[in-house]
PDB file of C-alpha atoms and ligand atoms in Angstrom:
ATOM      1  CA  MET A  24       4.100 -12.825  13.553  1.00  0.00           C
ATOM      2  CA  VAL A  25       1.020 -15.606  13.458  1.00  0.00           C
ATOM      3  CA  ALA A  26       2.043 -17.255  10.232  1.00  0.00           C
ATOM      4  CA  SER A  27       3.952 -20.658  10.453  1.00  0.00           C
ATOM      5  CA  LYS A  28       5.576 -20.597   6.389  1.00  0.00           C
ATOM      6  CA  CYS A  29       6.344 -17.996   4.739  1.00  0.00           C
ATOM      7  CA  PHE A  30       7.651 -17.072   1.645  1.00  0.00           C
ATOM      8  CA  CYS A  31      10.869 -15.537   0.707  1.00  0.00           C
ATOM      9  CA  TYR A  32      12.710 -13.910  -2.553  1.00  0.00           C
ATOM     10  CA  VAL A  33      16.351 -15.432  -1.171  1.00  0.00           C
ATOM     11  CA  ARG A  34      19.652 -14.837  -3.243  1.00  0.00           C
ATOM     12  CA  THR A  35      20.974 -18.673  -4.382  1.00  0.00           C
ATOM     13  CA  ASP A  36      23.134 -17.821  -7.330  1.00  0.00           C
ATOM     14  CA  PRO A  37      25.728 -14.002  -6.189  1.00  0.00           C
ATOM     15  CA  ASP A  38      27.777 -14.795  -9.297  1.00  0.00           C
ATOM     16  CA  VAL A  39      25.507 -12.908 -11.675  1.00  0.00           C
ATOM     17  CA  PRO A  40      23.619  -9.605 -12.213  1.00  0.00           C
ATOM     18  CA  LYS A  41      20.833  -8.180  -9.630  1.00  0.00           C
ATOM     19  CA  HIS A  42      17.762  -9.103 -10.711  1.00  0.00           C
ATOM     20  CA  LYS A  43      18.926 -12.748 -12.079  1.00  0.00           C
ATOM     21  CA  GLY A  44      20.307 -15.363  -9.935  1.00  0.00           C
ATOM     22  CA  ILE A  45      16.695 -14.497  -7.747  1.00  0.00           C
ATOM     23  CA  SER A  46      14.828 -17.931  -6.208  1.00  0.00           C
ATOM     24  CA  VAL A  47      11.471 -18.096  -4.069  1.00  0.00           C
ATOM     25  CA  VAL A  48      11.487 -19.942  -0.934  1.00  0.00           C
ATOM     26  CA  ILE A  49       8.750 -21.253   1.035  1.00  0.00           C
ATOM     27  CA  ILE A  50      10.277 -21.690   4.642  1.00  0.00           C
ATOM     28  CA  ASP A  51       8.039 -23.114   7.495  1.00  0.00           C
ATOM     29  CA  LEU A  52       9.163 -20.772  10.665  1.00  0.00           C
ATOM     30  CA  ASP A  53       9.485 -23.353  13.216  1.00  0.00           C
ATOM     31  CA  LEU A  54      13.140 -24.264  11.418  1.00  0.00           C
ATOM     32  CA  PRO A  55      16.347 -23.879  14.316  1.00  0.00           C
ATOM     33  CA  GLY A  56      17.767 -20.367  13.218  1.00  0.00           C
ATOM     34  CA  VAL A  57      14.142 -18.689  12.731  1.00  0.00           C
ATOM     35  CA  ASP A  58      13.586 -15.383  14.397  1.00  0.00           C
ATOM     36  CA  VAL A  59      10.663 -13.504  14.453  1.00  0.00           C
ATOM     37  CA  ARG A  60       9.933 -10.135  16.057  1.00  0.00           C
ATOM     38  CA  PRO A  61       7.052  -8.225  16.361  1.00  0.00           C
ATOM     39  CA  LEU A  62       6.945  -5.129  14.920  1.00  0.00           C
ATOM     40  CA  ARG A  63       4.706  -2.178  16.598  1.00  0.00           C
ATOM     41  CA  HIS A  64       3.302   0.240  14.228  1.00  0.00           C
ATOM     42  CA  LEU A  65       3.136   4.207  14.285  1.00  0.00           C
ATOM     43  CA  GLY A  66      -0.277   3.666  14.961  1.00  0.00           C
ATOM     44  CA  GLY A  67       0.528   1.579  18.289  1.00  0.00           C
ATOM     45  CA  ARG A  68      -0.513  -1.878  17.142  1.00  0.00           C
ATOM     46  CA  ALA A  69       1.429  -4.490  16.570  1.00  0.00           C
ATOM     47  CA  GLU A  70       0.861  -6.697  12.410  1.00  0.00           C
ATOM     48  CA  PHE A  71       4.192  -7.056  11.053  1.00  0.00           C
ATOM     49  CA  ALA A  72       6.673  -9.100  12.705  1.00  0.00           C
ATOM     50  CA  GLU A  73      10.696  -8.779  11.541  1.00  0.00           C
ATOM     51  CA  VAL A  74      11.967 -11.832  11.017  1.00  0.00           C
ATOM     52  CA  PHE A  75      15.572 -13.407  11.019  1.00  0.00           C
ATOM     53  CA  PHE A  76      17.523 -15.699   9.534  1.00  0.00           C
ATOM     54  CA  THR A  77      20.353 -17.726  10.926  1.00  0.00           C
ATOM     55  CA  ASP A  78      21.771 -20.380   9.206  1.00  0.00           C
ATOM     56  CA  VAL A  79      18.738 -21.593   8.221  1.00  0.00           C
ATOM     57  CA  VAL A  80      18.791 -24.882   5.813  1.00  0.00           C
ATOM     58  CA  VAL A  81      15.390 -25.099   3.053  1.00  0.00           C
ATOM     59  CA  PRO A  82      14.448 -27.981   1.501  1.00  0.00           C
ATOM     60  CA  ARG A  83      15.128 -28.131  -2.038  1.00  0.00           C
ATOM     61  CA  ALA A  84      10.899 -29.546  -2.103  1.00  0.00           C
ATOM     62  CA  ASN A  85      10.562 -26.250  -1.001  1.00  0.00           C
ATOM     63  CA  LEU A  86      11.686 -24.562  -4.003  1.00  0.00           C
ATOM     64  CA  VAL A  87       8.769 -22.527  -6.378  1.00  0.00           C
ATOM     65  CA  GLY A  88       9.676 -22.460  -9.633  1.00  0.00           C
ATOM     66  CA  ALA A  89      12.843 -22.908 -11.146  1.00  0.00           C
ATOM     67  CA  LEU A  90      15.792 -21.884  -9.342  1.00  0.00           C
ATOM     68  CA  ASN A  91      16.801 -18.610  -9.884  1.00  0.00           C
ATOM     69  CA  ASP A  92      13.551 -17.957 -11.185  1.00  0.00           C
ATOM     70  CA  GLY A  93      12.377 -15.580  -8.748  1.00  0.00           C
ATOM     71  CA  TRP A  94      12.506 -11.933 -10.041  1.00  0.00           C
ATOM     72  CA  ARG A  95       9.645 -13.290 -12.183  1.00  0.00           C
ATOM     73  CA  ILE A  96       7.731 -14.659 -10.433  1.00  0.00           C
ATOM     74  CA  THR A  97       7.730 -11.820  -7.933  1.00  0.00           C
ATOM     75  CA  MET A  98       7.156  -8.978 -11.007  1.00  0.00           C
ATOM     76  CA  GLY A  99       4.390 -11.275 -11.480  1.00  0.00           C
ATOM     77  CA  SER A 100       2.709 -11.426  -7.745  1.00  0.00           C
ATOM     78  CA  LEU A 101       3.423  -7.298  -6.873  1.00  0.00           C
ATOM     79  CA  ALA A 102       1.771  -6.406 -10.320  1.00  0.00           C
ATOM     80  CA  HIS A 103      -1.050  -8.803  -9.182  1.00  0.00           C
ATOM     81  CA  GLU A 104      -1.188  -7.326  -5.690  1.00  0.00           C
ATOM     82  CA  ARG A 105      -1.298  -3.639  -7.141  1.00  0.00           C
ATOM     83  CA  GLY A 106      -4.006  -4.050  -9.481  1.00  0.00           C
ATOM     84  CA  ALA A 107      -6.100  -5.604  -7.018  1.00  0.00           C
ATOM     85  CA  LEU A 108      -5.470  -2.678  -3.981  1.00  0.00           C
ATOM     86  CA  TRP A 109      -7.065   0.205  -5.962  1.00  0.00           C
ATOM     87  CA  VAL A 110     -10.115  -1.812  -5.373  1.00  0.00           C
ATOM     88  CA  GLU A 111      -9.660  -1.593  -1.736  1.00  0.00           C
ATOM     89  CA  GLY A 112      -7.790   1.818  -2.527  1.00  0.00           C
ATOM     90  CA  VAL A 113     -11.462   3.449  -4.181  1.00  0.00           C
ATOM     91  CA  MET A 114     -13.666   2.251  -1.801  1.00  0.00           C
ATOM     92  CA  GLY A 115     -11.685   3.439   1.369  1.00  0.00           C
ATOM     93  CA  ALA A 116     -11.146   6.719  -0.541  1.00  0.00           C
ATOM     94  CA  GLN A 117     -15.588   6.783  -0.670  1.00  0.00           C
ATOM     95  CA  ARG A 118     -15.831   6.266   2.709  1.00  0.00           C
ATOM     96  CA  GLY A 119     -13.127   8.805   3.215  1.00  0.00           C
ATOM     97  CA  ILE A 120     -15.397  11.049   1.767  1.00  0.00           C
ATOM     98  CA  ASP A 121     -18.442   9.788   3.151  1.00  0.00           C
ATOM     99  CA  ASP A 122     -17.595  10.244   6.646  1.00  0.00           C
ATOM    100  CA  LEU A 123     -15.999  13.847   5.321  1.00  0.00           C
ATOM    101  CA  VAL A 124     -19.050  14.940   4.812  1.00  0.00           C
ATOM    102  CA  ARG A 125     -20.704  13.785   8.169  1.00  0.00           C
ATOM    103  CA  LEU A 126     -17.659  15.403  10.021  1.00  0.00           C
ATOM    104  CA  ALA A 127     -18.347  18.406   7.950  1.00  0.00           C
ATOM    105  CA  HIS A 128     -22.068  18.609   8.909  1.00  0.00           C
ATOM    106  CA  GLU A 129     -21.382  17.559  12.625  1.00  0.00           C
ATOM    107  CA  ARG A 130     -18.318  20.059  13.359  1.00  0.00           C
ATOM    108  CA  GLY A 131     -21.004  22.541  11.190  1.00  0.00           C
ATOM    109  CA  VAL A 132     -18.289  23.736   8.355  1.00  0.00           C
ATOM    110  CA  SER A 133     -20.211  21.658   6.087  1.00  0.00           C
ATOM    111  CA  THR A 134     -20.599  25.933   4.369  1.00  0.00           C
ATOM    112  CA  ASP A 135     -17.318  26.495   4.786  1.00  0.00           C
ATOM    113  CA  ARG A 136     -16.609  27.313   1.293  1.00  0.00           C
ATOM    114  CA  VAL A 137     -12.898  26.063   2.169  1.00  0.00           C
ATOM    115  CA  VAL A 138     -13.970  23.633   3.172  1.00  0.00           C
ATOM    116  CA  ARG A 139     -16.422  22.670   0.407  1.00  0.00           C
ATOM    117  CA  ARG A 140     -14.148  22.946  -2.293  1.00  0.00           C
ATOM    118  CA  ARG A 141     -11.616  20.594  -1.337  1.00  0.00           C
ATOM    119  CA  VAL A 142     -14.774  17.393  -0.082  1.00  0.00           C
ATOM    120  CA  ALA A 143     -15.945  18.336  -3.927  1.00  0.00           C
ATOM    121  CA  GLU A 144     -11.971  18.439  -5.061  1.00  0.00           C
ATOM    122  CA  LEU A 145     -11.167  15.009  -3.973  1.00  0.00           C
ATOM    123  CA  ALA A 146     -14.538  13.154  -4.205  1.00  0.00           C
ATOM    124  CA  ALA A 147     -14.794  13.569  -7.805  1.00  0.00           C
ATOM    125  CA  GLN A 148     -10.714  12.286  -7.588  1.00  0.00           C
ATOM    126  CA  VAL A 149     -12.147   9.064  -6.303  1.00  0.00           C
ATOM    127  CA  ARG A 150     -15.241   9.581  -9.223  1.00  0.00           C
ATOM    128  CA  ALA A 151     -12.377   9.398 -12.020  1.00  0.00           C
ATOM    129  CA  LEU A 152     -10.063   6.854 -10.601  1.00  0.00           C
ATOM    130  CA  ARG A 153     -12.762   4.709 -10.327  1.00  0.00           C
ATOM    131  CA  ALA A 154     -14.098   4.419 -13.865  1.00  0.00           C
ATOM    132  CA  LEU A 155     -10.588   4.224 -14.523  1.00  0.00           C
ATOM    133  CA  GLY A 156     -10.414   1.551 -12.509  1.00  0.00           C
ATOM    134  CA  TYR A 157     -13.184   0.487 -14.664  1.00  0.00           C
ATOM    135  CA  LYS A 158     -11.532   0.903 -18.143  1.00  0.00           C
ATOM    136  CA  GLY A 159      -8.592  -1.245 -16.777  1.00  0.00           C
ATOM    137  CA  PHE A 160     -10.727  -4.267 -15.974  1.00  0.00           C
ATOM    138  CA  ALA A 161     -13.393  -3.576 -19.436  1.00  0.00           C
ATOM    139  CA  SER A 162      -9.312  -3.431 -21.261  1.00  0.00           C
ATOM    140  CA  PHE A 163      -8.486  -6.945 -19.145  1.00  0.00           C
ATOM    141  CA  ALA A 164     -12.060  -8.317 -20.407  1.00  0.00           C
ATOM    142  CA  GLN A 165     -11.433  -7.936 -24.316  1.00  0.00           C
ATOM    143  CA  GLY A 166      -8.002  -9.556 -23.562  1.00  0.00           C
ATOM    144  CA  SER A 167      -5.586  -6.786 -24.027  1.00  0.00           C
ATOM    145  CA  SER A 168      -3.609  -5.074 -20.695  1.00  0.00           C
ATOM    146  CA  ALA A 169      -4.096  -2.373 -18.012  1.00  0.00           C
ATOM    147  CA  PRO A 170      -1.287  -0.155 -18.309  1.00  0.00           C
ATOM    148  CA  GLU A 171      -4.114   2.742 -16.405  1.00  0.00           C
ATOM    149  CA  HIS A 172      -3.326  -0.285 -13.693  1.00  0.00           C
ATOM    150  CA  SER A 173      -0.359   0.409 -11.984  1.00  0.00           C
ATOM    151  CA  PHE A 174      -1.615   4.226 -11.651  1.00  0.00           C
ATOM    152  CA  MET A 175      -3.692   3.163  -9.198  1.00  0.00           C
ATOM    153  CA  LYS A 176      -2.052   2.036  -6.548  1.00  0.00           C
ATOM    154  CA  LEU A 177      -0.332   4.841  -6.534  1.00  0.00           C
ATOM    155  CA  ALA A 178      -2.918   7.533  -6.501  1.00  0.00           C
ATOM    156  CA  THR A 179      -5.818   5.721  -4.249  1.00  0.00           C
ATOM    157  CA  SER A 180      -2.124   5.862  -1.533  1.00  0.00           C
ATOM    158  CA  GLU A 181      -1.417   9.155  -1.751  1.00  0.00           C
ATOM    159  CA  LEU A 182      -5.265  10.315  -1.606  1.00  0.00           C
ATOM    160  CA  ARG A 183      -6.350   8.275   1.269  1.00  0.00           C
ATOM    161  CA  GLN A 184      -3.631  10.242   2.622  1.00  0.00           C
ATOM    162  CA  GLU A 185      -5.209  13.739   1.885  1.00  0.00           C
ATOM    163  CA  ILE A 186      -8.525  12.613   2.732  1.00  0.00           C
ATOM    164  CA  PHE A 187      -7.704  11.829   6.113  1.00  0.00           C
ATOM    165  CA  GLU A 188      -5.676  14.756   6.502  1.00  0.00           C
ATOM    166  CA  LEU A 189      -8.729  16.977   5.968  1.00  0.00           C
ATOM    167  CA  GLY A 190     -10.727  15.121   8.431  1.00  0.00           C
ATOM    168  CA  LEU A 191      -7.861  16.508  10.888  1.00  0.00           C
ATOM    169  CA  ASP A 192      -7.700  19.984   9.643  1.00  0.00           C
ATOM    170  CA  ILE A 193     -12.053  20.338  10.215  1.00  0.00           C
ATOM    171  CA  GLN A 194     -11.069  18.785  13.325  1.00  0.00           C
ATOM    172  CA  GLY A 195      -8.793  21.337  14.224  1.00  0.00           C
ATOM    173  CA  ALA A 196      -7.529  21.328  18.091  1.00  0.00           C
ATOM    174  CA  ASP A 197      -8.919  17.704  18.760  1.00  0.00           C
ATOM    175  CA  ARG A 198      -7.215  16.285  15.854  1.00  0.00           C
ATOM    176  CA  ALA A 199      -2.974  16.459  18.506  1.00  0.00           C
ATOM    177  CA  VAL A 200      -5.584  13.760  21.096  1.00  0.00           C
ATOM    178  CA  LEU A 201      -4.366  11.186  20.207  1.00  0.00           C
ATOM    179  CA  ASP A 202      -5.720   8.773  23.394  1.00  0.00           C
ATOM    180  CA  PRO A 203      -9.002   6.719  22.659  1.00  0.00           C
ATOM    181  CA  THR A 204     -10.341   6.869  25.156  1.00  0.00           C
ATOM    182  CA  VAL A 205     -10.623  10.779  25.433  1.00  0.00           C
ATOM    183  CA  ALA A 206      -9.812  12.020  21.310  1.00  0.00           C
ATOM    184  CA  ALA A 207     -12.824  12.556  19.648  1.00  0.00           C
ATOM    185  CA  GLU A 208     -14.456   9.547  17.537  1.00  0.00           C
ATOM    186  CA  GLY A 209     -12.055   7.583  19.369  1.00  0.00           C
ATOM    187  CA  ALA A 210      -9.283   9.005  17.207  1.00  0.00           C
ATOM    188  CA  ARG A 211     -10.620   7.693  14.474  1.00  0.00           C
ATOM    189  CA  TRP A 212      -8.831  10.120  11.226  1.00  0.00           C
ATOM    190  CA  GLN A 213      -5.725  10.288  13.546  1.00  0.00           C
ATOM    191  CA  LYS A 214      -5.506   6.146  13.274  1.00  0.00           C
ATOM    192  CA  SER A 215      -6.593   6.066   9.369  1.00  0.00           C
ATOM    193  CA  TRP A 216      -4.177   8.924   8.477  1.00  0.00           C
ATOM    194  CA  MET A 217      -1.746   6.923  10.005  1.00  0.00           C
ATOM    195  CA  THR A 218      -2.173   3.846   8.476  1.00  0.00           C
ATOM    196  CA  SER A 219      -2.724   6.038   5.360  1.00  0.00           C
ATOM    197  CA  LEU A 220       0.931   6.516   5.248  1.00  0.00           C
ATOM    198  CA  ALA A 221       2.036   2.974   5.299  1.00  0.00           C
ATOM    199  CA  SER A 222       0.241   2.020   2.036  1.00  0.00           C
ATOM    200  CA  THR A 223       2.180   4.781   0.309  1.00  0.00           C
ATOM    201  CA  ILE A 224       5.501   1.792   1.520  1.00  0.00           C
ATOM    202  CA  GLY A 225       3.422  -1.397   1.324  1.00  0.00           C
ATOM    203  CA  GLY A 226       3.730  -3.796  -2.021  1.00  0.00           C
ATOM    204  CA  GLY A 227       5.800  -0.844  -3.298  1.00  0.00           C
ATOM    205  CA  THR A 228       6.845   2.625  -2.723  1.00  0.00           C
ATOM    206  CA  SER A 229       5.238   5.638  -4.165  1.00  0.00           C
ATOM    207  CA  GLU A 230       8.429   5.949  -5.946  1.00  0.00           C
ATOM    208  CA  VAL A 231       9.271   3.449  -6.785  1.00  0.00           C
ATOM    209  CA  GLN A 232       5.591   3.360  -8.856  1.00  0.00           C
ATOM    210  CA  ARG A 233       6.450   6.324  -9.975  1.00  0.00           C
ATOM    211  CA  ASN A 234       9.438   4.866 -11.671  1.00  0.00           C
ATOM    212  CA  VAL A 235       7.431   2.055 -12.809  1.00  0.00           C
ATOM    213  CA  ILE A 236       5.176   3.748 -14.633  1.00  0.00           C
ATOM    214  CA  ALA A 237       7.762   6.332 -16.158  1.00  0.00           C
ATOM    215  CA  THR A 238      10.310   3.126 -17.770  1.00  0.00           C
ATOM    216  CA  ARG A 239       7.879   0.992 -18.427  1.00  0.00           C
ATOM    217  CA  VAL A 240       4.119   2.562 -18.996  1.00  0.00           C
ATOM    218  CA  LEU A 241       5.830   5.608 -21.061  1.00  0.00           C
ATOM    219  CA  GLY A 242       8.477   4.799 -22.118  1.00  0.00           C
ATOM    220  CA  LEU A 243      11.496   7.004 -20.420  1.00  0.00           C
ATOM    221  CA  PRO A 244      14.480   6.064 -19.813  1.00  0.00           C
ATOM    222  CA  ARG A 245      15.721   5.195 -16.518  1.00  0.00           C
ATOM    223  CA  ASP A 246      18.058   8.105 -15.012  1.00  0.00           C
TER     224      ASP A 246
HETATM  225  C1  LIG B  11       1.937  -2.370   5.181  1.00  0.00           C
HETATM  226  C2  LIG B  11       3.324  -2.801   4.976  1.00  0.00           C
HETATM  227  C3  LIG B  11       2.739  -3.733   4.264  1.00  0.00           C
HETATM  228  C4  LIG B  11       4.145  -4.634   3.683  1.00  0.00           C
HETATM  229  N1  LIG B  11       3.682  -6.602   3.454  1.00  0.00           N
HETATM  230  C5  LIG B  11       4.781  -6.628   2.791  1.00  0.00           C
HETATM  231  C6  LIG B  11       4.823  -7.868   1.911  1.00  0.00           C
HETATM  232  O1  LIG B  11       4.004  -8.460   2.296  1.00  0.00           O
HETATM  233  N2  LIG B  11       5.646  -8.992   2.438  1.00  0.00           N
HETATM  234  C7  LIG B  11       6.528  -8.009   2.219  1.00  0.00           C
HETATM  235  O2  LIG B  11       8.234  -8.732   1.679  1.00  0.00           O
HETATM  236  N3  LIG B  11       7.063  -7.033   2.398  1.00  0.00           N
HETATM  237  C8  LIG B  11       5.498  -6.178   2.533  1.00  0.00           C
HETATM  238  N4  LIG B  11       6.588  -5.160   3.552  1.00  0.00           N
HETATM  239  C9  LIG B  11       7.366  -4.688   3.087  1.00  0.00           C
HETATM  240  C10 LIG B  11       7.369  -3.508   2.208  1.00  0.00           C
HETATM  241  O3  LIG B  11       7.139  -3.715  -0.030  1.00  0.00           O
HETATM  242  C11 LIG B  11       8.383  -2.823   2.367  1.00  0.00           C
HETATM  243  O4  LIG B  11       8.942  -1.453   3.632  1.00  0.00           O
HETATM  244  C12 LIG B  11       9.216  -1.756   0.909  1.00  0.00           C
HETATM  245  O5  LIG B  11       9.103  -2.789  -0.932  1.00  0.00           O
HETATM  246  C13 LIG B  11      10.347  -0.636   0.868  1.00  0.00           C
HETATM  247  O6  LIG B  11      11.291  -0.747   0.566  1.00  0.00           O
HETATM  248  P1  LIG B  11      11.930  -0.938   2.088  1.00  0.00           P
HETATM  249  O7  LIG B  11      11.577  -0.270   3.388  1.00  0.00           O
HETATM  250  O8  LIG B  11      13.317  -1.094   2.208  1.00  0.00           O
HETATM  251  O9  LIG B  11      12.758   0.973   1.610  1.00  0.00           O
HETATM  252  P2  LIG B  11      13.627   1.137   0.969  1.00  0.00           P
HETATM  253  O10 LIG B  11      13.807   0.497  -0.279  1.00  0.00           O
HETATM  254  O11 LIG B  11      15.161   0.829   1.759  1.00  0.00           O
HETATM  255  O12 LIG B  11      12.993   2.939   0.612  1.00  0.00           O
HETATM  256  C14 LIG B  11      13.514   3.479   1.441  1.00  0.00           C
HETATM  257  C15 LIG B  11      13.000   5.512   0.976  1.00  0.00           C
HETATM  258  O13 LIG B  11      13.376   5.474  -0.455  1.00  0.00           O
HETATM  259  C16 LIG B  11      12.474   5.003  -1.697  1.00  0.00           C
HETATM  260  N5  LIG B  11      13.484   4.613  -2.639  1.00  0.00           N
HETATM  261  C17 LIG B  11      14.287   3.461  -2.692  1.00  0.00           C
HETATM  262  N6  LIG B  11      14.102   2.433  -3.948  1.00  0.00           N
HETATM  263  C18 LIG B  11      13.892   4.188  -4.602  1.00  0.00           C
HETATM  264  C19 LIG B  11      14.255   3.288  -6.174  1.00  0.00           C
HETATM  265  N7  LIG B  11      14.843   3.127  -7.162  1.00  0.00           N
HETATM  266  N8  LIG B  11      14.134   4.889  -6.436  1.00  0.00           N
HETATM  267  C20 LIG B  11      13.543   6.554  -6.031  1.00  0.00           C
HETATM  268  N9  LIG B  11      13.603   6.067  -4.421  1.00  0.00           N
HETATM  269  C21 LIG B  11      13.791   5.225  -3.997  1.00  0.00           C
HETATM  270  C22 LIG B  11      10.798   4.977  -1.061  1.00  0.00           C
HETATM  271  O14 LIG B  11      10.974   5.700  -1.778  1.00  0.00           O
HETATM  272  C23 LIG B  11      11.907   4.994   0.600  1.00  0.00           C
HETATM  273  O15 LIG B  11      11.067   6.515  -0.132  1.00  0.00           O
HETATM  274  C24 LIG B  11       5.690  -4.573   4.259  1.00  0.00           C
HETATM  275  C25 LIG B  11       5.742  -2.117   4.242  1.00  0.00           C
HETATM  276  C26 LIG B  11       3.906  -2.259   5.007  1.00  0.00           C
HETATM  277  C27 LIG B  11       4.772  -1.039   5.272  1.00  0.00           C
END
């Protein structure tokens, strides 16, 4: 709702199969017919908007690349987005592990065998994913592709959910209090967990990521 322009992937040829016939245009959001409606998400804030377009006319000069070449462009921009998300994902997961250790001490459960095992398992996964990410960068540096990076967005977003779920488990009954003025740590664990649900959707859902890995990385047939 704060943007003045947006990229849109629009169908420009309805007579060709679905991936063909899509073009990228830049749309000025103050054009007549554009209706921007903020969306309040699970965490309570409105950071996104749904945008409705009614008979909006976009000048040809706003076309990005060639007409009907939008699918190729979006594959490139999505790969770029997913390729970089893992760095933020691993760093966020590492911060989550550090906070879990602190929380376990504060709540007097740092000697609890179940808590220790769960924290250690998650910490090991964060280390392994960081190493896998670096391996991908090393492949890039040598001019090769890095198929392992396809896995990173999926893995880090799901791992962060598990980390914040464990934080809520350690909090016990306190997890049910959502009001930040009275909740433990200002409801930080509850908010982080709710936000982590969004990261398995944005930039391609976990299910779609699994499809991409199965067909494009592992070469499995489509069902
Ligand atoms: C934090 C966040 C940021 C976002 N940022 C942007 C942005 O900047 N730009 C933008 O354009 N969009 C953005 N989105 C939208 C996001 O890309 C879509 O929400 C997402 O791609 C899922 O599409 P959808 O909501 O239409 O769900 P649908 O595609 O309707 O999917 C619904 C359910 O069906 C499953 N599903 C769908 N297709 C398949 C399939 N082929 N195989 C298996 N399962 C399938 C999905 O996994 C999901 O569980 C953002 C979303 C979030 C949460």
